[in-house]
Amino acid sequence: MIKKIITTACIMALSCTIACAEVSNEAKLQYNRGVDLYRLGQFEQAADAFKKAIAIDANYIDAYYNLGVVLEQMNENDAALGVFKQIIVRKPSDYEAVYNAASLSARMGQVENAKQYLSIIPQTSPIIPKAQALAASMNTDLQTIKKDFAAKVSAVKPKIPQSNGNYTNISSPTGITTDKNGNLYIASFGSNSITKITPAGARSVFVKSPKLNGPIDIASDSNGNIYAANYNADNVVKITPAGTITQLLGNVKKPYCLHIADGMLFVSSQGTNTVVRYKL
């Protein structure tokens, strides 16, 4: 089933929801056109409209989702799977997309891939009954799948080199964090950037943007998102694994240190002598 249409009121209203406000009107119009065409059974034209919405806004999750559903209706399973993978990269917590990727993989005979997708879905997700049914169709259950893949991940998880050494030529390094894959992230206060170093030592600029303004500390969550305390901008930003930056907290005077625990983000504010607590 495709995601619902966005009403004209949502497009034109001055007081829109946050989700609505993040998408341009032009992208929404193409999205709504795609929904209308889908309802008329004009799948190729609907797919084209959703692609145009994505071309306007590369992070339009609902447009990706509907495109995947339409491609699946057209029996273009490879293309549909590719679209759902794009959603997972941009929003790892979209478990509907994860389930659809698992279902498509199973249908295409890619059983191990299907199980790997199912292993991502948490027990608290509303999609769990469907995930359990899909697991049963592969002669297993979700608990077994999760246990098997946890063991595999533990066995092959890349690790930071276990030796003394230096990472050199990093401009004004400040905050440091790692992700679950063993990648190291280093904030550069002076160059407004974050450097990424893999366990193998490959170095790249993860992000460099005007939205970073004196990043003095960084932290990471279990989904691979990075959070940066912008000391010069008085805010905290969230950076997705794809590198998309959005403001998470504004008006935090001189944010300095970040810490994440139990789904909560803690931010020390030097400008107000306080620590901010924020639920992620």
GROMACS .gro file of N, CA and C in nm, residues 59-122:
model
  192
   59ASN      N    1   1.577   1.356  -0.029
   59ASN     CA    2   1.550   1.289   0.098
   59ASN      C    3   1.399   1.276   0.126
   60TYR      N    4   1.319   1.277   0.019
   60TYR     CA    5   1.174   1.267   0.032
   60TYR      C    6   1.137   1.119   0.053
   61ILE      N    7   1.135   1.075   0.179
   61ILE     CA    8   1.121   0.933   0.213
   61ILE      C    9   0.991   0.874   0.160
   62ASP      N   10   0.877   0.944   0.177
   62ASP     CA   11   0.749   0.889   0.131
   62ASP      C   12   0.746   0.872  -0.021
   63ALA      N   13   0.814   0.961  -0.093
   63ALA     CA   14   0.819   0.947  -0.239
   63ALA      C   15   0.899   0.824  -0.278
   64TYR      N   16   1.010   0.799  -0.207
   64TYR     CA   17   1.087   0.676  -0.230
   64TYR      C   18   0.998   0.554  -0.204
   65TYR      N   19   0.928   0.557  -0.090
   65TYR     CA   20   0.846   0.442  -0.051
   65TYR      C   21   0.741   0.412  -0.159
   66ASN      N   22   0.669   0.515  -0.200
   66ASN     CA   23   0.565   0.494  -0.301
   66ASN      C   24   0.624   0.448  -0.435
   67LEU      N   25   0.740   0.500  -0.471
   67LEU     CA   26   0.806   0.456  -0.593
   67LEU      C   27   0.837   0.306  -0.584
   68GLY      N   28   0.887   0.263  -0.468
   68GLY     CA   29   0.917   0.121  -0.450
   68GLY      C   30   0.794   0.035  -0.463
   69VAL      N   31   0.683   0.081  -0.404
   69VAL     CA   32   0.557   0.005  -0.412
   69VAL      C   33   0.509  -0.005  -0.557
   70VAL      N   34   0.517   0.107  -0.631
   70VAL     CA   35   0.472   0.107  -0.771
   70VAL      C   36   0.559   0.015  -0.856
   71LEU      N   37   0.689   0.022  -0.837
   71LEU     CA   38   0.779  -0.065  -0.913
   71LEU      C   39   0.752  -0.212  -0.882
   72GLU      N   40   0.718  -0.239  -0.756
   72GLU     CA   41   0.683  -0.377  -0.718
   72GLU      C   42   0.555  -0.420  -0.789
   73GLN      N   43   0.459  -0.329  -0.800
   73GLN     CA   44   0.334  -0.358  -0.871
   73GLN      C   45   0.362  -0.389  -1.018
   74MET      N   46   0.467  -0.326  -1.073
   74MET     CA   47   0.503  -0.345  -1.213
   74MET      C   48   0.597  -0.465  -1.232
   75ASN      N   49   0.619  -0.541  -1.123
   75ASN     CA   50   0.708  -0.658  -1.125
   75ASN      C   51   0.853  -0.622  -1.157
   76GLU      N   52   0.891  -0.498  -1.128
   76GLU     CA   53   1.030  -0.457  -1.143
   76GLU      C   54   1.097  -0.470  -1.005
   77ASN      N   55   1.114  -0.594  -0.964
   77ASN     CA   56   1.156  -0.621  -0.826
   77ASN      C   57   1.296  -0.572  -0.794
   78ASP      N   58   1.389  -0.587  -0.888
   78ASP     CA   59   1.525  -0.539  -0.865
   78ASP      C   60   1.526  -0.389  -0.839
   79ALA      N   61   1.452  -0.316  -0.925
   79ALA     CA   62   1.446  -0.170  -0.911
   79ALA      C   63   1.377  -0.132  -0.782
   80ALA      N   64   1.269  -0.203  -0.746
   80ALA     CA   65   1.196  -0.174  -0.622
   80ALA      C   66   1.286  -0.196  -0.501
   81LEU      N   67   1.360  -0.306  -0.502
   81LEU     CA   68   1.452  -0.335  -0.391
   81LEU      C   69   1.556  -0.224  -0.377
   82GLY      N   70   1.607  -0.176  -0.490
   82GLY     CA   71   1.705  -0.067  -0.487
   82GLY      C   72   1.648   0.058  -0.424
   83VAL      N   73   1.521   0.086  -0.448
   83VAL     CA   74   1.456   0.203  -0.391
   83VAL      C   75   1.441   0.188  -0.239
   84PHE      N   76   1.399   0.071  -0.195
   84PHE     CA   77   1.384   0.050  -0.050
   84PHE      C   78   1.519   0.057   0.021
   85LYS      N   79   1.625   0.014  -0.048
   85LYS     CA   80   1.759   0.027   0.009
   85LYS      C   81   1.795   0.174   0.028
   86GLN      N   82   1.752   0.259  -0.066
   86GLN     CA   83   1.778   0.402  -0.055
   86GLN      C   84   1.711   0.460   0.070
   87ILE      N   85   1.591   0.411   0.099
   87ILE     CA   86   1.522   0.457   0.220
   87ILE      C   87   1.600   0.416   0.345
   88ILE      N   88   1.645   0.289   0.347
   88ILE     CA   89   1.715   0.236   0.463
   88ILE      C   90   1.843   0.316   0.491
   89VAL      N   91   1.912   0.357   0.384
   89VAL     CA   92   2.033   0.438   0.399
   89VAL      C   93   1.999   0.573   0.463
   90ARG      N   94   1.889   0.633   0.417
   90ARG     CA   95   1.853   0.767   0.463
   90ARG      C   96   1.780   0.765   0.598
   91LYS      N   97   1.704   0.657   0.622
   91LYS     CA   98   1.627   0.649   0.747
   91LYS      C   99   1.626   0.505   0.794
   92PRO      N  100   1.731   0.463   0.864
   92PRO     CA  101   1.742   0.322   0.906
   92PRO      C  102   1.626   0.275   0.994
   93SER      N  103   1.556   0.367   1.058
   93SER     CA  104   1.446   0.329   1.147
   93SER      C  105   1.313   0.312   1.074
   94ASP      N  106   1.311   0.325   0.941
   94ASP     CA  107   1.187   0.302   0.863
   94ASP      C  108   1.173   0.151   0.842
   95TYR      N  109   1.110   0.086   0.939
   95TYR     CA  110   1.105  -0.061   0.937
   95TYR      C  111   1.005  -0.116   0.837
   96GLU      N  112   0.913  -0.033   0.789
   96GLU     CA  113   0.828  -0.075   0.678
   96GLU      C  114   0.914  -0.098   0.554
   97ALA      N  115   1.006  -0.005   0.528
   97ALA     CA  116   1.096  -0.020   0.414
   97ALA      C  117   1.186  -0.141   0.433
   98VAL      N  118   1.234  -0.162   0.557
   98VAL     CA  119   1.319  -0.277   0.585
   98VAL      C  120   1.242  -0.407   0.558
   99TYR      N  121   1.117  -0.412   0.604
   99TYR     CA  122   1.035  -0.532   0.579
   99TYR      C  123   1.014  -0.554   0.430
  100ASN      N  124   0.982  -0.447   0.357
  100ASN     CA  125   0.961  -0.460   0.213
  100ASN      C  126   1.087  -0.511   0.143
  101ALA      N  127   1.203  -0.463   0.187
  101ALA     CA  128   1.329  -0.512   0.130
  101ALA      C  129   1.347  -0.660   0.158
  102ALA      N  130   1.310  -0.702   0.280
  102ALA     CA  131   1.318  -0.844   0.316
  102ALA      C  132   1.222  -0.927   0.231
  103SER      N  133   1.099  -0.878   0.216
  103SER     CA  134   0.998  -0.951   0.139
  103SER      C  135   1.039  -0.967  -0.007
  104LEU      N  136   1.090  -0.859  -0.065
  104LEU     CA  137   1.136  -0.865  -0.204
  104LEU      C  138   1.254  -0.960  -0.219
  105SER      N  139   1.346  -0.953  -0.126
  105SER     CA  140   1.464  -1.041  -0.131
  105SER      C  141   1.421  -1.187  -0.127
  106ALA      N  142   1.326  -1.219  -0.037
  106ALA     CA  143   1.278  -1.357  -0.027
  106ALA      C  144   1.211  -1.400  -0.156
  107ARG      N  145   1.131  -1.311  -0.214
  107ARG     CA  146   1.061  -1.343  -0.339
  107ARG      C  147   1.158  -1.368  -0.453
  108MET      N  148   1.273  -1.301  -0.448
  108MET     CA  149   1.373  -1.315  -0.554
  108MET      C  150   1.471  -1.428  -0.526
  109GLY      N  151   1.446  -1.504  -0.418
  109GLY     CA  152   1.533  -1.617  -0.387
  109GLY      C  153   1.658  -1.580  -0.310
  110GLN      N  154   1.667  -1.455  -0.263
  110GLN     CA  155   1.783  -1.409  -0.187
  110GLN      C  156   1.754  -1.426  -0.037
  111VAL      N  157   1.748  -1.552   0.006
  111VAL     CA  158   1.701  -1.585   0.140
  111VAL      C  159   1.789  -1.524   0.249
  112GLU      N  160   1.921  -1.533   0.234
  112GLU     CA  161   2.011  -1.478   0.337
  112GLU      C  162   1.996  -1.327   0.348
  113ASN      N  163   1.980  -1.261   0.235
  113ASN     CA  164   1.958  -1.116   0.238
  113ASN      C  165   1.827  -1.083   0.309
  114ALA      N  166   1.723  -1.163   0.280
  114ALA     CA  167   1.593  -1.141   0.344
  114ALA      C  168   1.606  -1.156   0.496
  115LYS      N  169   1.678  -1.257   0.540
  115LYS     CA  170   1.697  -1.278   0.683
  115LYS      C  171   1.775  -1.164   0.746
  116GLN      N  172   1.874  -1.113   0.674
  116GLN     CA  173   1.954  -1.002   0.727
  116GLN      C  174   1.868  -0.878   0.748
  117TYR      N  175   1.778  -0.850   0.653
  117TYR     CA  176   1.688  -0.736   0.671
  117TYR      C  177   1.595  -0.760   0.790
  118LEU      N  178   1.540  -0.880   0.802
  118LEU     CA  179   1.450  -0.910   0.914
  118LEU      C  180   1.521  -0.895   1.048
  119SER      N  181   1.649  -0.926   1.052
  119SER     CA  182   1.724  -0.918   1.178
  119SER      C  183   1.733  -0.775   1.231
  120ILE      N  184   1.711  -0.676   1.143
  120ILE     CA  185   1.722  -0.535   1.183
  120ILE      C  186   1.598  -0.489   1.258
  121ILE      N  187   1.482  -0.550   1.230
  121ILE     CA  188   1.355  -0.501   1.282
  121ILE      C  189   1.344  -0.531   1.432
  122PRO      N  190   1.325  -0.429   1.517
  122PRO     CA  191   1.317  -0.451   1.662
  122PRO      C  192   1.183  -0.513   1.702
   0.00000   0.00000   0.00000
